[in-house]
Short mmCIF file of C-alpha atoms in Angstrom, two decimals:
data_model
loop_
_atom_site.label_atom_id
_atom_site.label_comp_id
_atom_site.label_asym_id
_atom_site.label_seq_id
_atom_site.Cartn_x
_atom_site.Cartn_y
_atom_site.Cartn_z
CA MET A 26 60.95 5.20 33.01
CA ASP A 27 57.58 3.42 33.34
CA TYR A 28 55.88 5.83 30.93
CA TYR A 29 57.59 3.88 28.14
CA SER A 30 56.78 0.24 27.41
CA SER A 31 59.36 -2.30 28.60
CA HIS A 32 60.70 -2.90 25.09
CA ILE A 33 61.29 0.80 24.54
CA SER A 34 62.84 1.24 28.01
CA ARG A 35 65.21 -1.66 27.35
CA LEU A 36 66.19 -0.24 23.97
CA ILE A 37 66.85 3.19 25.54
CA GLU A 38 68.99 1.54 28.23
CA GLU A 39 71.00 -0.38 25.63
CA PHE A 40 71.69 2.83 23.68
CA CYS A 41 72.55 4.66 26.93
CA ALA A 42 75.29 2.10 27.62
CA LEU A 43 77.11 3.09 24.43
CA PRO A 44 79.91 5.66 24.75
CA GLY A 45 78.95 9.32 24.35
CA ILE A 46 75.19 8.63 24.35
CA GLY A 47 73.15 10.25 27.14
CA THR A 48 69.51 9.66 28.07
CA LYS A 49 68.13 12.26 25.64
CA SER A 50 70.19 10.95 22.72
CA ALA A 51 69.25 7.37 23.62
CA GLN A 52 65.55 8.32 23.54
CA ARG A 53 65.99 10.03 20.18
CA LEU A 54 67.81 6.99 18.79
CA ALA A 55 65.22 4.56 20.14
CA PHE A 56 62.27 6.40 18.59
CA HIS A 57 64.22 6.86 15.38
CA VAL A 58 64.81 3.10 15.20
CA LEU A 59 61.13 2.40 15.91
CA ASN A 60 60.16 4.69 13.04
CA MET A 61 62.67 3.17 10.61
CA PRO A 62 61.36 0.74 7.94
CA LYS A 63 61.76 -2.91 8.97
CA GLU A 64 64.44 -3.58 6.32
CA GLN A 65 66.55 -0.69 7.60
CA VAL A 66 66.34 -2.00 11.17
CA LYS A 67 67.40 -5.44 9.92
CA SER A 68 70.26 -3.86 8.00
CA LEU A 69 71.45 -2.12 11.18
CA THR A 70 71.30 -5.24 13.37
CA ASP A 71 72.87 -7.35 10.62
CA ALA A 72 75.74 -4.89 10.32
CA ILE A 73 76.36 -5.11 14.07
CA THR A 74 76.13 -8.91 14.18
CA SER A 75 78.21 -9.60 11.08
CA ALA A 76 80.89 -7.10 12.07
CA LYS A 77 81.14 -8.74 15.49
CA GLU A 78 81.24 -12.23 13.93
CA ASN A 79 83.61 -11.58 11.06
CA VAL A 80 86.04 -9.02 12.35
CA ARG A 81 89.25 -10.32 13.94
CA TYR A 82 92.81 -9.17 14.45
CA CYS A 83 95.17 -8.96 11.45
CA GLU A 84 97.75 -11.69 12.06
CA SER A 85 100.57 -9.22 11.33
CA CYS A 86 99.67 -5.81 12.70
CA PHE A 87 96.69 -6.66 14.95
CA THR A 88 94.36 -4.03 13.54
CA LEU A 89 90.73 -5.12 13.16
CA THR A 90 90.02 -6.72 9.79
CA ASP A 91 87.88 -9.47 8.20
CA ALA A 92 90.67 -11.35 6.40
CA PRO A 93 93.69 -13.14 7.91
CA GLN A 94 95.72 -10.06 6.93
CA CYS A 95 94.50 -6.46 6.77
CA PRO A 96 94.57 -4.63 3.37
CA ILE A 97 97.65 -2.65 4.45
CA CYS A 98 99.74 -5.66 5.53
CA ALA A 99 98.63 -7.56 2.42
CA ASP A 100 99.73 -4.71 0.11
CA PRO A 101 103.18 -5.47 -1.43
CA LYS A 102 103.57 -1.78 -2.40
CA ARG A 103 103.74 -0.72 1.27
CA ASN A 104 107.17 -0.49 2.93
CA HIS A 105 107.13 -3.48 5.29
CA LYS A 106 110.48 -2.42 6.79
CA GLN A 107 108.90 0.63 8.41
CA ILE A 108 106.46 -0.09 11.24
CA MET A 109 104.35 2.60 12.90
CA VAL A 110 103.17 1.66 16.38
CA VAL A 111 99.73 3.05 17.30
CA GLU A 112 97.42 2.54 20.27
CA ASN A 113 94.26 1.55 18.39
CA PRO A 114 92.74 1.10 14.91
CA ARG A 115 91.23 4.61 14.95
CA ASP A 116 94.74 6.07 15.24
CA LEU A 117 95.80 3.91 12.31
CA ALA A 118 92.87 5.29 10.31
CA ALA A 119 93.87 8.84 11.28
CA TYR A 120 97.36 8.32 9.80
CA GLU A 121 95.99 6.57 6.72
CA LYS A 122 93.88 9.67 6.03
CA THR A 123 97.07 11.72 5.52
CA GLY A 124 97.64 9.51 2.43
CA LYS A 125 101.40 9.99 2.70
CA TYR A 126 102.58 7.24 5.03
CA GLU A 127 103.80 4.25 3.04
CA GLY A 128 104.96 1.90 5.78
CA VAL A 129 102.89 -0.57 7.78
CA TYR A 130 101.47 -0.44 11.32
CA HIS A 131 101.41 -2.26 14.61
CA VAL A 132 98.31 -1.79 16.75
CA LEU A 133 98.94 -2.15 20.50
CA HIS A 134 95.27 -2.07 21.56
CA GLY A 135 96.00 0.14 24.51
CA ALA A 136 98.86 1.87 26.28
CA ILE A 137 100.78 1.09 29.44
CA SER A 138 98.94 2.66 32.39
CA PRO A 139 100.05 1.88 35.95
CA MET A 140 97.03 3.89 37.13
CA LEU A 141 94.58 1.57 35.33
CA GLY A 142 96.70 -1.51 36.00
CA ILE A 143 97.56 -1.99 32.32
CA GLY A 144 101.06 -3.41 32.03
CA PRO A 145 103.29 -4.23 29.03
CA SER A 146 101.85 -7.76 28.85
CA ASP A 147 98.31 -6.40 28.46
CA ILE A 148 99.02 -4.77 25.09
CA LYS A 149 100.35 -6.29 21.84
CA LEU A 150 104.03 -5.67 22.67
CA LYS A 151 105.32 -9.25 22.62
CA GLU A 152 103.78 -9.53 19.15
CA LEU A 153 105.71 -6.41 18.06
CA MET A 154 108.99 -7.91 19.25
CA VAL A 155 108.28 -11.06 17.23
CA ARG A 156 107.82 -8.94 14.09
CA LEU A 157 111.19 -7.25 14.69
CA LYS A 158 112.96 -10.59 14.10
CA GLU A 159 112.26 -10.04 10.41
CA ASP A 160 113.90 -7.38 8.25
CA VAL A 161 112.80 -4.06 9.82
CA ASP A 162 114.56 -0.70 9.29
CA GLU A 163 112.59 1.58 11.57
CA VAL A 164 109.94 1.56 14.26
CA ILE A 165 107.99 4.83 14.47
CA ILE A 166 106.19 5.22 17.79
CA ALA A 167 102.92 7.06 17.26
CA THR A 168 101.21 6.50 20.59
CA ASN A 169 99.16 9.44 21.93
CA SER A 170 101.07 12.27 23.61
CA SER A 171 99.25 11.56 26.86
CA LEU A 172 101.00 10.30 30.00
CA GLU A 173 100.17 6.70 29.06
CA GLY A 174 101.25 7.18 25.45
CA GLU A 175 104.59 8.74 26.46
CA THR A 176 105.21 6.00 29.03
CA THR A 177 104.51 3.37 26.39
CA ALA A 178 106.81 5.13 23.89
CA MET A 179 109.70 5.20 26.40
CA TYR A 180 109.13 1.58 27.32
CA ILE A 181 109.11 0.42 23.69
CA SER A 182 112.23 2.41 22.78
CA LYS A 183 114.17 0.87 25.68
CA LEU A 184 112.97 -2.56 24.60
CA ILE A 185 113.92 -2.16 20.92
CA LYS A 186 117.22 -0.25 21.12
CA PRO A 187 119.25 -3.33 22.18
CA VAL A 188 117.93 -5.11 19.06
CA GLY A 189 119.72 -2.45 16.98
CA ILE A 190 116.68 -1.18 15.07
CA LYS A 191 116.17 2.58 14.59
CA VAL A 192 113.35 3.82 16.84
CA THR A 193 111.70 7.17 16.20
CA ARG A 194 108.89 9.10 17.86
CA ILE A 195 106.45 11.32 15.95
CA ALA A 196 107.21 15.00 16.60
CA SER A 197 105.37 16.76 19.37
CA GLY A 198 103.49 18.86 16.83
CA VAL A 199 100.65 16.85 18.26
CA PRO A 200 99.21 18.93 21.13
CA VAL A 201 100.10 17.52 24.56
CA GLY A 202 97.19 15.69 26.16
CA GLY A 203 95.39 15.47 22.81
CA ASP A 204 93.88 12.36 21.31
CA LEU A 205 95.46 11.39 17.99
CA GLU A 206 92.23 10.60 16.20
CA TYR A 207 90.86 14.15 16.52
CA ILE A 208 93.86 15.96 15.05
CA ASP A 209 93.84 17.43 11.52
CA GLU A 210 95.82 15.75 8.74
CA VAL A 211 98.36 18.59 8.37
CA THR A 212 99.41 18.42 12.03
CA LEU A 213 99.64 14.65 11.80
CA LEU A 214 101.90 14.98 8.73
CA ARG A 215 104.12 17.58 10.50
CA ALA A 216 104.47 15.19 13.40
CA TYR A 217 105.42 12.39 11.01
CA GLU A 218 107.96 14.48 9.08
CA GLY A 219 109.55 15.94 12.22
CA ARG A 220 110.02 12.60 13.98
CA THR A 221 113.27 12.36 16.03
CA GLU A 222 115.41 9.38 16.97
CA LEU A 223 114.96 8.19 20.58
CA MET B 21 87.17 4.53 4.18
CA ASP B 22 89.16 1.66 2.65
CA TYR B 23 91.56 1.57 5.63
CA TYR B 24 88.80 -0.23 7.52
CA SER B 25 87.54 -3.66 6.52
CA SER B 26 84.21 -3.78 4.71
CA HIS B 27 82.33 -5.02 7.80
CA ILE B 28 83.64 -2.17 9.91
CA SER B 29 82.95 0.41 7.17
CA ARG B 30 79.40 -0.83 6.83
CA LEU B 31 78.86 -0.68 10.59
CA ILE B 32 80.23 2.87 10.70
CA GLU B 33 77.89 3.87 7.85
CA GLU B 34 74.90 2.35 9.65
CA PHE B 35 75.69 4.28 12.83
CA CYS B 36 76.30 7.45 10.79
CA ALA B 37 72.76 7.22 9.43
CA LEU B 38 71.30 7.56 12.94
CA PRO B 39 70.26 11.05 14.09
CA GLY B 40 72.92 13.13 15.87
CA ILE B 41 75.75 10.69 15.12
CA GLY B 42 78.64 12.05 13.05
CA THR B 43 81.57 10.16 11.51
CA LYS B 44 83.77 10.35 14.62
CA SER B 45 80.99 9.19 16.95
CA ALA B 46 80.09 6.42 14.51
CA GLN B 47 83.72 5.20 14.51
CA ARG B 48 83.79 5.26 18.31
CA LEU B 49 80.52 3.34 18.49
CA ALA B 50 81.67 0.77 15.93
CA PHE B 51 84.92 0.00 17.74
CA HIS B 52 83.10 -0.02 21.06
CA VAL B 53 80.67 -2.61 19.71
CA LEU B 54 83.53 -4.72 18.30
CA ASN B 55 85.18 -4.71 21.72
CA MET B 56 81.97 -5.59 23.57
CA PRO B 57 81.50 -9.21 24.78
CA LYS B 58 79.45 -11.30 22.36
CA GLU B 59 76.50 -11.57 24.79
CA GLN B 60 76.31 -7.79 25.13
CA VAL B 61 76.26 -7.37 21.35
CA LYS B 62 73.46 -9.91 21.13
CA SER B 63 71.59 -8.10 23.89
CA LEU B 64 71.86 -4.84 21.89
CA THR B 65 70.67 -6.32 18.59
CA ASP B 66 67.91 -8.28 20.37
CA ALA B 67 66.68 -5.09 22.03
CA ILE B 68 66.51 -3.35 18.65
CA THR B 69 64.80 -6.27 16.90
CA SER B 70 62.29 -7.05 19.64
CA ALA B 71 61.42 -3.38 20.16
CA LYS B 72 60.79 -3.04 16.42
CA GLU B 73 58.74 -6.25 16.33
CA ASN B 74 56.69 -5.77 19.48
CA VAL B 75 56.12 -2.07 19.69
CA ARG B 76 52.94 -0.75 18.10
CA TYR B 77 50.53 2.15 18.48
CA CYS B 78 48.25 2.23 21.52
CA GLU B 79 44.74 1.73 20.10
CA SER B 80 43.43 4.70 22.13
CA CYS B 81 46.12 7.39 22.27
CA PHE B 82 48.53 6.18 19.54
CA THR B 83 51.65 6.39 21.66
CA LEU B 84 54.16 3.57 21.14
CA THR B 85 53.53 0.58 23.40
CA ASP B 86 53.76 -3.22 23.41
CA ALA B 87 50.21 -3.99 24.52
CA PRO B 88 46.94 -3.16 22.74
CA GLN B 89 46.60 -0.25 25.19
CA CYS B 90 49.42 1.77 26.73
CA PRO B 91 49.79 1.74 30.56
CA ILE B 92 48.29 5.25 30.79
CA CYS B 93 45.15 4.50 28.75
CA ALA B 94 44.74 1.17 30.60
CA ASP B 95 44.90 2.90 34.01
CA PRO B 96 41.36 3.43 35.43
CA LYS B 97 42.73 6.00 37.93
CA ARG B 98 43.62 8.44 35.14
CA ASN B 99 41.04 11.03 34.13
CA HIS B 100 39.89 9.79 30.74
CA LYS B 101 37.78 12.90 30.21
CA GLN B 102 40.85 15.09 29.88
CA ILE B 103 42.96 14.51 26.75
CA MET B 104 46.33 16.17 26.22
CA VAL B 105 47.34 16.33 22.57
CA VAL B 106 51.11 16.04 21.96
CA GLU B 107 53.23 15.75 18.83
CA ASN B 108 55.19 12.60 19.74
CA PRO B 109 55.80 10.00 22.49
CA ARG B 110 58.86 11.89 23.79
CA ASP B 111 56.63 14.89 24.56
CA LEU B 112 54.23 12.56 26.38
CA ALA B 113 57.17 11.28 28.44
CA ALA B 114 58.22 14.86 29.21
CA TYR B 115 54.77 15.61 30.69
CA GLU B 116 54.64 12.28 32.56
CA LYS B 117 57.90 13.26 34.26
CA THR B 118 56.13 16.18 35.96
CA GLY B 119 54.12 13.50 37.84
CA LYS B 120 51.17 15.89 38.20
CA TYR B 121 49.12 15.43 35.06
CA GLU B 122 46.30 12.96 35.69
CA GLY B 123 44.50 12.93 32.37
CA VAL B 124 45.30 10.88 29.28
CA TYR B 125 47.06 11.75 26.02
CA HIS B 126 46.67 11.75 22.28
CA VAL B 127 49.83 11.44 20.21
CA LEU B 128 49.62 13.09 16.78
CA HIS B 129 52.94 11.73 15.44
CA GLY B 130 53.82 15.03 13.83
CA ALA B 131 52.51 18.52 13.31
CA ILE B 132 50.89 20.26 10.37
CA SER B 133 53.64 21.75 8.21
CA PRO B 134 52.77 23.22 4.80
CA MET B 135 56.53 23.71 4.27
CA LEU B 136 57.22 19.97 4.60
CA GLY B 137 53.96 19.00 2.90
CA ILE B 138 52.48 17.53 6.09
CA GLY B 139 48.71 18.11 6.12
CA PRO B 140 46.00 17.35 8.72
CA SER B 141 45.47 13.88 7.20
CA ASP B 142 49.13 12.95 7.73
CA ILE B 143 48.86 13.11 11.53
CA LYS B 144 46.53 11.26 13.94
CA LEU B 145 43.82 13.94 13.85
CA LYS B 146 40.93 11.87 12.49
CA GLU B 147 41.63 9.41 15.32
CA LEU B 148 41.39 12.26 17.84
CA MET B 149 38.00 13.31 16.49
CA VAL B 150 36.74 9.72 16.87
CA ARG B 151 37.78 9.76 20.54
CA LEU B 152 35.80 12.98 21.11
CA LYS B 153 32.55 11.13 20.38
CA GLU B 154 32.92 9.63 23.86
CA ASP B 155 32.54 11.53 27.12
CA VAL B 156 35.33 14.14 27.02
CA ASP B 157 35.45 17.31 29.14
CA GLU B 158 38.58 19.01 27.86
CA VAL B 159 41.20 18.79 25.16
CA ILE B 160 44.54 20.36 26.15
CA ILE B 161 46.72 21.15 23.16
CA ALA B 162 50.39 20.66 24.08
CA THR B 163 52.00 20.78 20.67
CA ASN B 164 55.39 22.51 20.51
CA SER B 165 55.42 26.31 20.43
CA SER B 166 57.07 26.25 17.01
CA LEU B 167 55.36 27.52 13.85
CA GLU B 168 54.15 24.00 13.04
CA GLY B 169 52.98 23.36 16.60
CA GLU B 170 51.03 26.65 16.74
CA THR B 171 49.49 26.00 13.32
CA THR B 172 48.41 22.55 14.48
CA ALA B 173 46.99 23.99 17.73
CA MET B 174 44.91 26.55 15.82
CA TYR B 175 43.68 23.92 13.37
CA ILE B 176 42.63 21.51 16.13
CA SER B 177 40.84 24.20 18.15
CA LYS B 178 38.82 25.25 15.09
CA LEU B 179 37.95 21.60 14.47
CA ILE B 180 36.87 20.83 18.04
CA LYS B 181 35.03 24.03 19.04
CA PRO B 182 31.88 23.20 16.97
CA VAL B 183 31.68 19.87 18.87
CA GLY B 184 31.22 21.90 22.08
CA ILE B 185 34.17 20.51 24.00
CA LYS B 186 36.43 22.85 25.98
CA VAL B 187 39.75 23.35 24.19
CA THR B 188 42.75 24.77 26.03
CA ARG B 189 46.37 25.48 25.06
CA ILE B 190 49.31 25.11 27.48
CA ALA B 191 50.57 28.55 28.56
CA SER B 192 53.44 30.11 26.71
CA GLY B 193 55.71 29.61 29.69
CA VAL B 194 57.30 27.30 27.19
CA PRO B 195 59.95 29.38 25.39
CA VAL B 196 58.94 30.21 21.82
CA GLY B 197 60.75 28.07 19.26
CA GLY B 198 61.69 25.55 21.95
CA ASP B 199 61.27 21.79 21.77
CA LEU B 200 58.98 20.45 24.50
CA GLU B 201 61.10 17.45 25.40
CA TYR B 202 64.08 19.56 26.49
CA ILE B 203 62.20 21.78 28.94
CA ASP B 204 62.46 21.36 32.72
CA GLU B 205 59.55 19.95 34.75
CA VAL B 206 58.76 23.24 36.58
CA THR B 207 58.31 25.20 33.35
CA LEU B 208 56.17 22.40 31.95
CA LEU B 209 53.98 22.50 35.07
CA ARG B 210 53.64 26.32 34.86
CA ALA B 211 52.56 25.93 31.27
CA TYR B 212 49.99 23.31 32.27
CA GLU B 213 48.62 25.33 35.20
CA GLY B 214 48.41 28.57 33.17
CA ARG B 215 46.58 27.04 30.21
CA THR B 216 44.00 29.36 28.61
CA GLU B 217 40.81 28.65 26.72
CA LEU B 218 41.08 29.06 22.94
#
């Protein structure tokens, strides 16, 4: 791409490396950024830098947050005896959008995938087991209904059952193979209400 | 979006403000950035900042570049007597990809649009007229074949004809209403070869 200057080429390459951004989109983004007022560009880079610097895992549920505990774990009105296990923070956000779930979460940051070489020790499972030593009534497994999500759900239920805590799985109202974050709120609620004991 | 921390929300909003990025894509980008190694994040923000700081208009053709003159204008092998007028640097890049055009360019940075209140003085037209005082054989108008592009082409041809310089328009092999940057190289070449005098 030598018809662009090196700075522009580099910027296009950086945008291209982001997920879901092709060459055309990257070009559009690059020229958009170059045409933005200086303060807006600074605001964008500051947002990236400060998010990267300040965001860490919640010490309870391991979602991404900028305080030691996330707003959900720090909320005494939430039911801390009900833990919903999700694969990533976007799935947590998807369930929060329903506005009806009152328990707390546990974010695994992934799912067990023998194909990709991701084992139980590569996700936040040990940390979930530690939480179960406290007073917990129910663990709701809300991993995706993909092969990896189902595998993870089975694995977790086998792990928790001996502890004597109720383990449920969200109903398969969620379309098989679908990604939790793209599903509408009503379907997500149906899946929550129709959860069955494993 | 209070289920995300303020830093994440702000980052999502910043991404959302970019063209062609919706809420879902912005969330994906934000979490992707948070999961990127620190050096990669720095590389991204540096690319944005340094592009913004170093990129300026070429003093001849007004494309975006990081030297006083762009590589095309600085190239003595190009035919400086043939000037192709385009709306923006992406259109210039689209023609450069054909690899056959040997003249130079003039980037207008827009098109005349009475609807949007963009007049002849809002684009780099005066700068084009200054260039025509030097030894120029032909001005090829390669604005988009949209209403604004056609209006601009007509306006420029009326402006240049009294000067006595040949003015041509790329052939309408370009589909009407189409955006130049998305058209394949062969069609762009046909349009160049079939240009007609205005």
